[in-house]
C-alpha cells in the first residue's frame, strides 16, 4: 500500500529533458496524469520536433464521452492543424509547419465563447468557433505519441508521432498573448496548473525515452 502511495505522488521535474519517440508504432506513448477532471477553459503549450510529412497526433485528451475531447492534430499531408474540442474540430491553415526544427505550439479554448485559437511559434491563428456550453469533463486520459480513438486506446500507427516533445504545460484558463510569447521565448511564465513539465506525473509505454533536450544554441 505504501509503495503504491509513494508511486502515485511521484512528480518528475523534466526541465531540460525531452521525450523521444524514436520509432513509428501503434503502441509507444506517454500518459500524463492530472487530478483535475473538469475544465471550462484550457491553454496547452508544448514544443515538438519531427520530420513527419504525414498526419500525426500531438496532444490527445480523451474522456469516456469523447475520444477527441481535446486533440491537437497536425494534418501535415494537408498543411493544416486540426484543433478538436468535445469531438468537434476546426482547421487552422497557413501556419508555417517546419520539419527538423523545434516548434512551439499553444492552443486555447473556453467553453463560454467556444472560441479556439492556435499559436505556432508565437504567431496567432484566427479565432474560430469550435464548441460552447459544455466543459471538458473526465475521467481524463492524456496521451502523447498516439491518437486515442477510444478512452485510453484505439491507436493508429499512421497517426503516431515520431520525434521529440518537450515543455508540456496545461492551464485551466486562457493565457494572454504576452504570456504565450513568454512561453515561446523561454522567459518567465507561471507553469501549467493542470500539467506542469517541472512537476509531471506520467507513465511511458513501449519505446519512449527521456533524454536531455538537445539545444545547439547553448554550445557557444
Ligand atoms: C463548467 O465548469 C464550471 C467550473 O467548474 C462550472 O461553474 C460550470 O457550471 C460548468 N458548466 C457546465 C455547462 O457544466
Ligand atoms: Ca480520435
Coordinates of C-alpha atoms and ligand atoms in Angstrom, one line a residue:
X1 CA 0.0 0.0 0.0
X2 CA 2.8 2.4 0.9
X3 CA 4.6 1.7 -2.3
X4 CA 1.6 2.5 -4.4
X5 CA 1.0 5.6 -2.4
X6 CA 4.6 6.8 -3.0
X7 CA 4.4 5.9 -6.7
X8 CA 1.2 7.9 -7.1
X9 CA 2.8 11.0 -5.6
X10 CA 5.9 10.9 -7.7
X11 CA 6.3 14.1 -9.7
X12 CA 9.3 14.5 -12.0
X13 CA 11.0 17.7 -12.9
X14 CA 11.6 17.3 -16.6
X15 CA 13.3 20.7 -17.1
X16 CA 15.9 20.4 -19.8
X17 CA 14.5 17.0 -20.8
X18 CA 12.5 15.7 -23.7
X19 CA 10.5 12.6 -24.6
X20 CA 12.0 10.9 -27.6
X21 CA 9.6 8.8 -29.8
X22 CA 12.2 7.1 -32.0
X23 CA 10.0 4.7 -33.9
X24 CA 6.7 4.5 -35.7
X25 CA 4.4 2.1 -33.7
X26 CA 0.8 1.8 -32.7
X27 CA 1.6 1.4 -29.1
X28 CA 4.5 3.5 -27.8
X29 CA 3.2 6.5 -25.9
X30 CA 3.3 8.6 -22.7
X31 CA 0.3 9.0 -20.4
X32 CA 0.1 12.2 -18.4
X33 CA -1.8 12.2 -15.2
X34 CA -3.8 15.1 -13.6
X35 CA -6.1 15.2 -10.7
X36 CA -8.2 17.8 -12.4
X37 CA -11.3 16.4 -14.1
X38 CA -13.4 19.4 -15.1
X39 CA -12.1 22.1 -17.3
X40 CA -14.1 25.1 -18.5
X41 CA -11.2 26.7 -20.3
X42 CA -7.8 25.4 -21.4
X43 CA -4.4 26.5 -22.7
X44 CA -2.0 23.8 -23.7
X45 CA 1.6 24.6 -24.8
X46 CA 4.4 22.2 -25.9
X47 CA 7.3 22.0 -28.2
X48 CA 7.8 19.3 -30.8
X49 CA 10.4 18.3 -33.3
X50 CA 9.7 15.9 -36.1
X51 CA 10.3 15.2 -39.8
X52 CA 6.8 13.7 -40.4
X53 CA 5.2 14.6 -43.7
X54 CA 2.1 12.6 -42.8
X55 CA -0.8 13.3 -40.4
X56 CA 0.1 12.9 -36.7
X57 CA -1.2 13.5 -33.3
X58 CA 0.5 16.0 -31.0
X59 CA -1.8 16.0 -27.9
X60 CA -4.7 13.7 -27.3
X61 CA -7.1 14.1 -24.4
X62 CA -10.0 11.7 -24.2
X63 CA -12.9 11.2 -21.8
X64 CA -15.5 8.4 -21.8
X65 CA -17.9 10.7 -23.7
X66 CA -15.4 11.8 -26.5
X67 CA -12.2 10.2 -27.7
X68 CA -11.4 13.7 -29.3
X69 CA -12.4 15.6 -26.2
X70 CA -9.3 17.8 -26.8
X71 CA -7.0 17.0 -29.6
X72 CA -4.2 18.8 -31.5
X73 CA -3.6 17.0 -34.7
X74 CA -1.1 18.0 -37.4
X75 CA -2.6 17.3 -40.8
X76 CA 0.8 17.6 -42.4
X77 CA -0.4 16.0 -45.6
X78 CA -2.9 18.8 -46.0
X79 CA -0.7 21.5 -44.4
X80 CA -3.1 22.3 -41.5
X81 CA -3.5 21.9 -37.8
X82 CA -6.8 20.5 -36.5
X83 CA -8.0 21.5 -33.1
X84 CA -10.7 19.3 -31.6
X85 CA -12.9 20.0 -28.5
X86 CA -15.9 17.9 -27.5
X87 CA -15.4 15.9 -30.7
X88 CA -15.8 19.0 -32.9
X89 CA -13.0 20.5 -34.8
X90 CA -11.7 23.4 -36.8
X91 CA -8.8 23.6 -39.2
X92 CA -6.1 26.2 -38.9
X93 CA -4.3 26.7 -42.2
X94 CA -1.3 28.8 -43.3
X95 CA 0.8 28.2 -40.3
X96 CA 4.5 27.7 -41.1
X97 CA 4.9 24.0 -40.2
X98 CA 8.6 23.1 -40.3
X99 CA 10.3 19.8 -40.2
X100 CA 13.6 19.2 -38.3
X101 CA 13.2 22.1 -36.0
X102 CA 11.7 22.7 -32.6
X103 CA 8.3 24.4 -32.9
X104 CA 6.3 25.9 -30.1
X105 CA 2.5 25.3 -30.2
X106 CA -0.1 26.7 -27.8
X107 CA -3.8 26.2 -28.2
X108 CA -6.5 28.0 -26.2
X109 CA -10.3 27.4 -25.8
X110 CA -13.0 28.4 -23.5
X111 CA -16.5 26.9 -23.0
X112 CA -18.3 30.2 -22.8
X113 CA -17.4 31.7 -26.1
X114 CA -16.5 28.3 -27.6
X115 CA -13.6 30.0 -29.5
X116 CA -10.4 28.2 -30.1
X117 CA -7.0 29.6 -31.3
X118 CA -3.7 28.0 -32.2
X119 CA -0.4 29.8 -31.8
X120 CA 2.6 28.4 -33.7
X121 CA 6.0 29.8 -32.7
X122 CA 4.2 32.8 -31.1
X123 CA 2.1 33.6 -34.2
X124 CA -1.7 33.6 -33.7
X125 CA -4.3 31.9 -35.8
X126 CA -7.7 33.3 -36.5
X127 CA -10.0 32.8 -33.5
X128 CA -12.6 30.2 -34.6
X129 CA -15.7 28.7 -33.0
X130 CA -15.4 25.1 -32.0
X131 CA -17.8 24.2 -29.3
X132 CA -19.5 26.1 -26.4
X133 CA -21.7 25.3 -23.4
X134 CA -20.1 22.1 -22.2
X135 CA -17.0 21.6 -20.1
X136 CA -14.3 19.1 -20.6
X137 CA -15.4 16.5 -18.1
X138 CA -13.4 13.5 -17.0
X139 CA -12.1 10.9 -16.2
X140 CA -9.5 12.5 -18.4
X141 CA -6.8 10.4 -20.2
X142 CA -4.0 12.4 -21.8
X143 CA -1.7 10.7 -24.3
X144 CA 1.4 11.9 -26.2
X145 CA 2.8 9.9 -29.1
X146 CA -0.5 8.4 -30.2
X147 CA -4.1 9.5 -31.1
X148 CA -6.9 7.9 -29.0
X149 CA -9.9 6.6 -30.8
X150 CA -11.2 5.0 -27.5
X151 CA -10.7 6.1 -23.9
X152 CA -7.0 5.3 -23.5
X153 CA -6.5 3.3 -26.7
X154 CA -7.5 2.8 -30.3
X155 CA -4.1 3.9 -31.6
X156 CA -3.4 4.1 -35.4
X157 CA 0.3 3.7 -36.5
X158 CA -0.4 6.1 -39.3
X159 CA -1.3 8.9 -36.8
X160 CA 1.6 8.1 -34.4
X161 CA 4.1 10.8 -33.5
X162 CA 7.8 10.2 -34.3
X163 CA 10.3 12.7 -33.0
X164 CA 10.8 14.6 -29.7
X165 CA 8.4 16.5 -27.4
X166 CA 9.2 18.8 -24.5
X167 CA 7.9 21.6 -22.2
X168 CA 4.3 20.4 -22.0
X169 CA 2.1 22.6 -19.9
X170 CA -1.7 22.7 -19.5
X171 CA -3.6 25.5 -17.7
X172 CA -7.2 25.7 -16.7
X173 CA -7.6 29.2 -18.2
X174 CA -6.6 31.2 -21.3
X175 CA -3.1 32.6 -21.3
X176 CA -2.7 36.1 -22.6
X177 CA -0.9 36.7 -25.9
X178 CA 2.1 38.1 -23.9
X179 CA 2.2 35.0 -21.6
X180 CA 2.3 32.9 -24.8
X181 CA 5.2 34.9 -26.0
X182 CA 7.0 34.4 -22.7
X183 CA 6.5 30.6 -23.0
X184 CA 7.7 30.6 -26.6
X185 CA 10.9 32.6 -25.7
X186 CA 11.7 30.5 -22.7
X187 CA 11.1 33.5 -20.4
X188 CA 9.5 33.5 -17.1
X189 CA 6.0 32.2 -17.1
X190 CA 3.7 30.6 -14.5
X191 CA 3.9 26.8 -15.2
X192 CA 0.7 24.9 -16.0
X193 CA -1.6 24.3 -13.1
X194 CA -3.1 21.2 -14.7
X195 CA 0.0 19.8 -16.3
X196 CA 3.4 21.2 -15.3
X197 CA 6.6 20.0 -17.1
X198 CA 8.6 20.8 -13.9
X199 CA 6.4 18.5 -11.8
X200 CA 5.0 16.0 -14.1
X201 CA 3.2 12.7 -13.2
X202 CA 3.4 10.3 -16.2
X203 CA 3.9 6.8 -17.4
X204 CA 5.6 5.6 -20.6
X205 CA 4.7 2.5 -22.6
X206 CA 6.9 1.0 -25.2
X207 CA 10.0 2.6 -26.7
X208 CA 9.8 6.2 -25.4
X209 CA 13.0 7.7 -23.9
X210 CA 13.6 10.5 -21.6
X211 CA 16.7 12.3 -22.8
X212 CA 18.5 15.6 -22.3
X213 CA 17.0 18.1 -24.6
X214 CA 19.3 18.9 -27.5
X215 CA 19.8 22.6 -27.8
X216 CA 22.6 23.6 -30.1
X217 CA 22.1 27.3 -29.2
X218 CA 23.8 26.6 -25.9
X219 CA 27.1 25.4 -27.4
X220 CA 28.8 28.8 -27.7
Ligands
LIG1 C1 -18.3 24.1 -16.1 O1 -17.4 24.1 -15.0 C2 -17.6 25.3 -14.3 C3 -16.5 25.4 -13.2 O2 -16.3 24.1 -12.7 C4 -19.0 25.4 -13.7 O3 -19.1 26.6 -12.9 C5 -20.0 25.4 -14.8 O4 -21.3 25.3 -14.3 C6 -19.7 24.2 -15.7 N1 -20.6 24.3 -16.9 C7 -21.3 23.3 -17.3 C8 -22.1 23.6 -18.6 O5 -21.4 22.2 -16.8
LIG2 CA1 -9.6 10.1 -32.0

